[in-house]
Backbone as numpy.savetxt, mean C-alpha at the origin, in Angstrom:
# Nx Ny Nz CAx CAy CAz Cx Cy Cz
-18.33 -10.27 -10.48 -17.08 -10.72 -9.95 -16.41 -9.62 -9.22
-15.86 -9.95 -8.05 -15.15 -9.06 -7.21 -13.79 -8.65 -7.84
-13.32 -7.47 -7.53 -11.95 -7.06 -8.03 -10.85 -7.89 -7.38
-10.94 -8.05 -6.10 -9.99 -8.90 -5.36 -10.82 -9.99 -4.59
-10.32 -11.24 -4.83 -10.93 -12.41 -4.05 -9.79 -13.15 -3.34
-9.91 -13.19 -2.09 -8.91 -13.91 -1.24 -9.72 -15.06 -0.63
-9.45 -16.30 -1.25 -10.39 -17.42 -1.00 -9.72 -18.54 -0.17
-10.27 -18.73 1.02 -9.92 -19.91 1.87 -8.44 -20.07 2.00
-7.75 -19.01 2.28 -6.27 -18.94 2.40 -5.81 -19.35 3.80
-4.73 -20.18 3.75 -4.04 -20.55 4.95 -2.55 -20.42 4.76
-1.91 -20.02 5.87 -0.44 -19.79 5.84 0.16 -20.16 7.19
1.26 -20.91 7.06 2.00 -21.22 8.34 3.41 -20.75 8.20
3.87 -20.36 9.32 5.35 -20.00 9.51 5.98 -20.99 10.38
6.85 -21.83 9.73 7.42 -22.93 10.48 6.25 -23.89 11.00
6.07 -24.03 12.24 4.93 -24.88 12.69 3.77 -24.08 13.20
3.84 -22.78 13.07 2.76 -21.88 13.63 1.81 -21.55 12.46
0.54 -21.82 12.72 -0.55 -21.47 11.73 -0.92 -19.97 11.99
-0.53 -19.15 11.04 -0.75 -17.78 11.15 -2.20 -17.35 10.61
-2.51 -17.80 9.41 -3.83 -17.53 8.88 -4.43 -18.84 8.50
-5.70 -19.02 8.96 -6.38 -20.28 8.91 -7.65 -20.10 8.00
-7.63 -20.63 6.76 -8.80 -20.70 5.95 -9.60 -19.34 5.91
-8.87 -18.30 5.65 -9.44 -16.99 5.68 -9.86 -16.51 4.31
-11.10 -15.78 4.24 -11.56 -15.29 2.99 -12.15 -13.82 3.17
-11.93 -13.08 2.08 -12.66 -11.82 2.00 -12.55 -11.34 0.49
-13.38 -10.34 0.15 -13.34 -9.84 -1.23 -13.65 -8.39 -1.20
-13.32 -7.72 -2.31 -13.54 -6.26 -2.36 -13.85 -5.86 -3.80
-14.44 -4.68 -3.96 -14.83 -4.10 -5.16 -13.68 -3.24 -5.77
-13.77 -2.92 -7.06 -12.78 -2.00 -7.70 -13.05 -0.59 -7.11
-11.84 0.08 -6.83 -11.84 1.46 -6.31 -12.26 1.59 -4.79
-12.55 0.39 -4.25 -12.96 0.43 -2.80 -11.77 0.62 -1.93
-11.90 1.38 -0.74 -10.85 1.47 0.25 -11.32 0.56 1.43
-10.63 -0.37 1.60 -11.03 -1.39 2.69 -9.98 -1.35 3.85
-10.47 -1.24 5.08 -9.58 -1.29 6.20 -9.80 -2.69 6.96
-8.65 -3.38 7.14 -8.71 -4.58 7.93 -8.08 -4.32 9.38
-8.85 -4.52 10.41 -8.44 -4.20 11.71 -8.32 -5.53 12.46
-7.64 -5.45 13.59 -7.48 -6.61 14.44 -6.25 -6.45 15.43
-6.26 -7.25 16.42 -5.26 -7.03 17.43 -3.80 -7.44 16.85
-2.82 -6.96 17.50 -1.40 -7.23 17.04 -1.14 -8.69 17.02
-0.52 -9.19 15.94 -0.08 -10.61 15.84 -1.22 -11.49 15.30
-2.30 -10.93 14.84 -3.36 -11.71 14.32 -3.19 -12.17 12.85
-2.17 -11.52 12.23 -1.85 -11.86 10.84 -2.23 -10.90 9.74
-2.51 -9.68 10.17 -2.84 -8.54 9.25 -1.74 -8.26 8.21
-0.60 -8.07 8.72 0.62 -7.77 7.82 0.94 -8.95 7.02
0.80 -10.16 7.58 1.07 -11.39 6.73 0.09 -11.43 5.65
-1.16 -11.11 5.87 -2.18 -11.05 4.72 -1.68 -10.19 3.57
-1.16 -9.01 3.95 -0.69 -8.10 2.87 0.47 -8.79 2.10
1.41 -9.38 2.85 2.52 -10.05 2.25 2.13 -11.13 1.30
1.06 -11.88 1.67 0.57 -12.94 0.78 -0.03 -12.40 -0.44
-0.78 -11.31 -0.38 -1.37 -10.63 -1.50 -0.29 -10.19 -2.50
0.76 -9.52 -1.92 1.74 -8.95 -2.72 2.72 -9.99 -3.28
2.78 -11.17 -2.72 3.67 -12.22 -3.23 4.90 -12.34 -2.38
5.10 -11.52 -1.37 6.28 -11.60 -0.55 6.32 -12.90 0.29
5.10 -13.47 0.52 5.05 -14.75 1.08 4.17 -15.74 0.23
4.39 -17.00 0.29 3.59 -17.93 -0.48 2.55 -18.60 0.39
1.28 -18.76 -0.05 0.18 -19.33 0.67 0.43 -20.80 0.74
-0.15 -21.42 1.80 -0.14 -22.86 1.87 -1.29 -23.54 1.12
-2.51 -22.97 1.35 -3.72 -23.42 0.50 -4.53 -22.20 0.25
-5.43 -22.38 -0.73 -6.34 -21.24 -1.10 -5.95 -20.57 -2.45
-6.67 -19.58 -2.79 -6.39 -18.82 -4.04 -6.56 -17.34 -3.81
-5.84 -16.58 -4.69 -5.97 -15.11 -4.71 -6.28 -14.67 -6.12
-7.37 -14.02 -6.40 -7.65 -13.50 -7.70 -7.68 -12.03 -7.76
-7.02 -11.31 -8.68 -7.04 -9.95 -8.82 -7.46 -9.56 -10.16
-8.54 -8.80 -10.32 -9.13 -8.39 -11.56 -9.38 -9.51 -12.48
-9.86 -10.57 -11.89 -10.25 -11.81 -12.69 -9.10 -12.77 -13.02
-7.84 -12.42 -12.58 -6.67 -13.23 -12.82 -6.18 -13.96 -11.58
-5.95 -15.26 -11.72 -5.41 -16.01 -10.55 -3.93 -15.58 -10.36
-3.63 -14.89 -9.21 -2.25 -14.47 -9.02 -1.63 -15.31 -7.90
-2.28 -16.37 -7.49 -1.80 -17.14 -6.33 -0.28 -17.51 -6.45
0.14 -17.87 -7.64 1.55 -18.34 -7.75 2.27 -17.33 -8.71
1.73 -16.17 -8.91 2.36 -15.18 -9.76 3.64 -14.55 -9.13
4.62 -14.23 -9.94 5.82 -13.56 -9.43 5.39 -12.18 -8.90
6.15 -11.73 -7.98 5.93 -10.39 -7.35 5.87 -9.30 -8.38
6.83 -9.23 -9.25 6.88 -8.14 -10.26 5.81 -8.13 -11.31
5.11 -9.20 -11.41 4.03 -9.29 -12.39 2.63 -9.13 -11.84
2.57 -8.86 -10.46 1.29 -8.65 -9.89 0.71 -7.29 -9.95
1.61 -6.29 -10.19 1.20 -4.89 -10.31 0.48 -4.39 -9.05
1.09 -4.67 -7.92 0.59 -4.28 -6.60 1.56 -3.38 -5.94
1.07 -2.22 -5.36 1.89 -1.23 -4.68 1.80 -1.65 -3.13
2.92 -1.41 -2.51 3.04 -1.86 -1.06 3.76 -0.67 -0.36
3.00 0.02 0.64 3.63 1.00 1.48 3.81 0.41 2.82
5.07 0.25 3.24 5.47 -0.34 4.47 5.34 0.73 5.66
5.33 0.13 6.94 5.25 1.00 8.09 6.35 1.95 8.17
7.61 1.55 7.66 8.83 2.40 7.82 9.05 3.27 6.70
7.99 3.38 5.75 8.16 4.21 4.53 9.15 3.68 3.52
10.30 3.09 3.96 11.27 2.42 3.16 11.74 3.33 1.94
12.13 4.51 2.18 12.69 5.34 1.19 14.15 5.07 1.13
14.71 5.21 -0.12 16.15 4.95 -0.21 16.84 6.23 0.31
17.67 6.09 1.30 18.35 7.31 1.93 19.29 7.96 0.98
19.88 7.27 0.13 20.99 7.84 -0.84 20.35 8.48 -2.10
19.01 8.34 -2.23 18.36 8.97 -3.39 17.48 10.20 -2.99
17.45 11.15 -3.80 16.62 12.29 -3.53 15.11 11.97 -3.76
14.24 12.91 -3.52 12.79 12.63 -3.75 12.43 12.27 -5.18
13.02 12.95 -6.10 12.79 12.69 -7.49 13.18 11.21 -7.84
14.36 10.87 -7.37 14.90 9.55 -7.58 14.05 8.38 -6.92
13.58 8.74 -5.71 12.79 7.75 -4.99 11.49 7.49 -5.68
10.83 8.55 -6.11 9.55 8.37 -6.79 9.58 7.77 -8.12
10.68 8.02 -8.83 10.93 7.51 -10.19 11.48 6.09 -10.18
11.75 5.55 -9.03 12.45 4.26 -8.92 11.87 3.17 -9.72
10.58 3.06 -9.81 10.00 1.95 -10.54 9.66 2.19 -11.99
10.04 3.35 -12.56 9.66 3.87 -13.80 10.71 3.68 -14.93
11.46 2.70 -14.90 12.56 2.54 -15.82 12.13 2.32 -17.22
10.90 1.87 -17.44 10.41 1.61 -18.84 9.95 2.93 -19.49
9.86 4.06 -18.72 9.48 5.30 -19.36 10.71 6.07 -19.92
10.41 6.92 -20.86 11.43 7.78 -21.36 11.79 8.84 -20.31
12.92 9.50 -20.53 13.32 10.52 -19.59 12.22 11.58 -19.35
11.65 12.06 -20.43 10.52 13.04 -20.45 9.37 12.50 -19.74
8.96 11.29 -20.06 7.75 10.68 -19.41 7.99 10.50 -17.99
9.19 10.14 -17.55 9.53 9.97 -16.16 9.41 11.29 -15.38
9.94 12.32 -15.99 9.91 13.71 -15.29 8.41 14.10 -15.18
7.64 13.86 -16.23 6.28 14.25 -16.19 5.45 13.54 -15.10
5.78 12.19 -14.94 5.05 11.43 -13.91 5.50 11.86 -12.56
6.74 12.13 -12.32 7.22 12.51 -11.00 6.55 13.84 -10.58
6.58 14.85 -11.57 6.02 16.06 -11.28 4.48 15.96 -10.98
3.76 15.00 -11.68 2.42 14.76 -11.42 2.16 14.29 -10.07
3.07 13.37 -9.61 2.94 12.78 -8.31 3.27 13.81 -7.19
4.26 14.70 -7.46 4.58 15.73 -6.45 3.44 16.72 -6.35
2.79 16.99 -7.46 1.67 17.89 -7.36 0.52 17.25 -6.59
0.29 15.94 -6.75 -0.74 15.21 -6.10 -0.54 15.26 -4.58
0.71 15.08 -4.16 1.03 15.01 -2.76 1.39 16.35 -2.19
1.28 17.41 -3.02 1.60 18.79 -2.67 2.95 19.00 -2.09
4.01 18.44 -2.88 5.37 18.65 -2.49 6.23 19.08 -3.67
5.61 19.87 -4.50 6.40 20.46 -5.61 7.58 21.35 -5.11
8.68 21.15 -5.75 9.81 21.89 -5.31 10.82 21.09 -4.29
10.30 19.84 -4.02 11.06 18.96 -3.08 11.90 17.90 -3.83
12.01 18.08 -5.17 12.61 17.05 -5.99 14.06 16.68 -5.57
14.77 17.66 -5.18 16.22 17.46 -4.81 16.51 17.26 -3.36
15.45 17.19 -2.58 15.69 16.94 -1.15 15.82 15.47 -0.87
16.66 15.16 0.14 16.94 13.75 0.53 15.99 13.42 1.78
15.76 12.08 1.95 14.97 11.66 3.05 15.27 12.29 4.39
16.52 12.46 4.73 16.90 12.96 6.01 16.50 14.47 6.24
16.14 15.05 5.01 15.73 16.53 5.01 14.16 16.65 5.14
13.53 15.53 5.28 12.01 15.60 5.24 11.51 15.18 6.59
10.30 15.72 6.91 9.60 15.41 8.10 8.96 14.05 7.96
8.45 13.47 9.06 7.77 12.11 8.98 6.70 12.13 8.06
5.89 13.23 8.02 4.68 13.30 7.17 5.11 13.42 5.72
6.17 14.22 5.42 6.62 14.36 4.10 7.21 13.01 3.52
7.88 12.28 4.38 8.44 10.96 3.97 7.34 10.05 3.64
6.24 10.06 4.39 5.09 9.23 4.14 4.42 9.52 2.83
4.28 10.77 2.53 3.73 11.22 1.22 4.61 10.84 0.11
5.87 10.98 0.20 6.80 10.61 -0.88 6.75 9.13 -1.16
6.66 8.26 -0.04 6.55 6.85 -0.18 5.27 6.46 -0.87
4.19 7.22 -0.56 2.88 7.04 -1.21 3.03 7.29 -2.67
3.66 8.46 -2.96 3.72 8.86 -4.38 4.53 7.86 -5.21
5.60 7.24 -4.50 6.42 6.19 -5.23 5.50 4.98 -5.50
4.64 4.62 -4.59 3.82 3.44 -4.80 2.75 3.77 -5.89
2.28 4.97 -5.95 1.26 5.36 -6.92 1.71 5.59 -8.36
3.01 5.93 -8.46 3.71 6.36 -9.71 3.54 5.20 -10.76
3.77 4.01 -10.29 3.70 2.86 -11.19 2.31 2.42 -11.59
1.32 3.18 -11.11 -0.11 2.87 -11.39 -0.52 1.39 -11.08
-0.35 1.01 -9.82 -0.69 -0.41 -9.51 -2.28 -0.63 -9.53
-2.58 -1.80 -9.72 -4.03 -2.23 -9.70 -4.52 -2.15 -8.32
-3.57 -2.47 -7.42 -4.08 -2.53 -5.91 -2.96 -1.98 -5.15
-3.30 -1.14 -4.06 -2.36 -0.54 -3.13 -2.57 -1.10 -1.70
-1.46 -1.54 -1.23 -1.50 -2.09 0.22 -0.80 -1.16 1.14
-1.46 -0.78 2.25 -0.88 0.06 3.25 -0.85 -0.56 4.60
0.43 -0.73 5.09 0.57 -1.49 6.27 0.84 -0.48 7.50
-0.15 -0.32 8.30 -0.05 0.60 9.50 0.64 1.92 9.01
-0.02 2.67 8.08 0.65 3.78 7.45 0.93 4.96 8.38
0.25 5.10 9.49 0.49 6.16 10.38 1.12 5.83 11.74
1.52 4.60 11.86 1.95 4.12 13.12 3.16 4.92 13.74
4.03 5.43 12.90 5.25 6.09 13.37 5.11 7.49 13.47
3.82 8.08 13.31 3.68 9.55 13.35 2.91 10.02 14.51
3.15 11.21 15.01 2.46 11.72 16.25 0.91 11.92 15.92
0.15 12.08 16.98 -1.21 12.15 16.85 -1.75 13.29 15.91
-1.21 14.46 16.08 -1.64 15.61 15.27 -1.39 15.40 13.76
-0.16 14.76 13.49 0.13 14.50 12.03 -0.72 13.34 11.45
-1.04 12.37 12.34 -1.86 11.28 11.85 -3.20 11.87 11.38
-3.85 12.72 12.10 -5.15 13.23 11.78 -5.03 14.00 10.49
-4.02 14.87 10.35 -3.81 15.55 9.10 -3.64 14.71 7.87
-2.79 13.72 8.05 -2.45 12.79 6.91 -3.65 11.87 6.60
-4.53 11.53 7.56 -5.64 10.69 7.19 -6.53 11.41 6.15
-6.78 12.69 6.40 -7.57 13.49 5.51 -6.94 13.58 4.17
-5.63 13.82 4.17 -4.89 14.01 2.87 -4.84 12.68 2.08
-4.66 11.54 2.79 -4.56 10.22 2.14 -5.96 9.85 1.50
-7.01 10.09 2.27 -8.33 9.74 1.71 -8.62 10.50 0.44
-8.24 11.82 0.46 -8.48 12.67 -0.70 -7.63 12.21 -1.87
-6.42 11.82 -1.67 -5.50 11.37 -2.80 -6.09 10.06 -3.32
-6.38 9.15 -2.44 -6.87 7.81 -2.93 -8.18 7.87 -3.75
-9.07 8.83 -3.29 -10.31 8.97 -3.98 -10.09 9.63 -5.35
-9.10 10.53 -5.36 -8.78 11.28 -6.61 -8.23 10.31 -7.71
-7.37 9.45 -7.29 -6.86 8.47 -8.32 -7.68 7.22 -8.45
-8.66 7.03 -7.55 -9.57 5.92 -7.75 -9.02 4.54 -7.58
-7.81 4.43 -6.82 -7.18 3.15 -6.72 -7.80 2.22 -5.69
-7.88 0.98 -5.95 -8.36 -0.01 -4.94 -7.26 -0.16 -3.84
-7.71 -0.04 -2.62 -6.71 0.08 -1.51 -7.12 -0.82 -0.29
-6.11 -1.49 0.28 -6.37 -2.17 1.57 -5.40 -1.55 2.60
-6.13 -1.12 3.67 -5.29 -0.43 4.81 -5.39 -1.49 5.95
-4.21 -1.85 6.53 -4.14 -2.67 7.71 -3.80 -1.81 8.82
-4.55 -1.84 9.94 -4.27 -1.07 11.05 -5.02 -1.56 12.38
-4.43 -1.30 13.47 -5.01 -1.61 14.77 -5.71 -0.43 15.35
-5.50 0.76 14.70 -6.03 2.06 15.18 -7.41 2.34 14.55
-8.48 2.31 15.39 -9.85 2.50 14.81 -10.03 3.85 14.14
-9.28 4.85 14.57 -9.38 6.21 13.93 -8.99 6.11 12.48
-8.22 5.15 12.04 -7.84 5.03 10.61 -9.06 4.61 9.75
-10.17 4.17 10.43 -11.32 3.72 9.67 -12.01 4.87 8.92
-11.69 6.14 9.33 -12.25 7.35 8.69 -11.91 7.39 7.19
-10.79 6.68 6.81 -10.33 6.72 5.47 -11.14 5.73 4.62
-11.59 4.63 5.21 -12.13 3.47 4.53 -13.56 3.58 4.18
-13.97 2.93 3.11 -15.37 2.74 2.65 -16.00 1.60 3.53
-15.15 0.62 3.89 -15.66 -0.50 4.73 -14.54 -1.01 5.61
-14.97 -1.63 6.73 -13.98 -2.15 7.72 -14.33 -3.57 8.00
-13.32 -4.44 8.00 -13.56 -5.78 8.43 -12.64 -6.09 9.57
-13.11 -6.89 10.53 -12.34 -7.26 11.73 -11.77 -8.64 11.52
-10.42 -8.71 11.51 -9.74 -10.02 11.41 -9.64 -10.70 12.77
-10.10 -11.88 12.86 -10.12 -12.62 14.10 -9.38 -13.95 13.98
């Protein structure tokens, strides 16, 4: 059995058919890149997996469980948006710990420090998003997604807002981090250079 199974899924927005009977699957701990031209439905596919959008027909299974109609908060899926989506009024510590309310204060502190060590930003706990570079914001957003230990991580055009030099640097860092934690990951991108992170690439048509 595959870790993620996206089976014969269709989705329409108003009268427009965005995704038509689309299927793919992936193994546990695999890093999969989905490429395709702009507007083909790549970001919509991630929104369907995460539960932000409801599918019209088809099924989605994650780790053997049918999550097709599961609530967002019960899917245990991390989602890193193009815009990083950090809370501007919260510092780095508060941003990373945002989804850790079930942990004790000590456990929360330990988890945040573990994540900061992972993304090599120790000492940045009290900095606010406006004090960070684009690359630092991206790493903090990644740490926040990983802190809750999701079963699946979704990355939507993770480098699109960064300059070329920073993209190349962060690709290497991201691949190292993802392999270190062994998390199953889907990366959506139109940039073929992002395929260096992936174990496998599929072209969405």
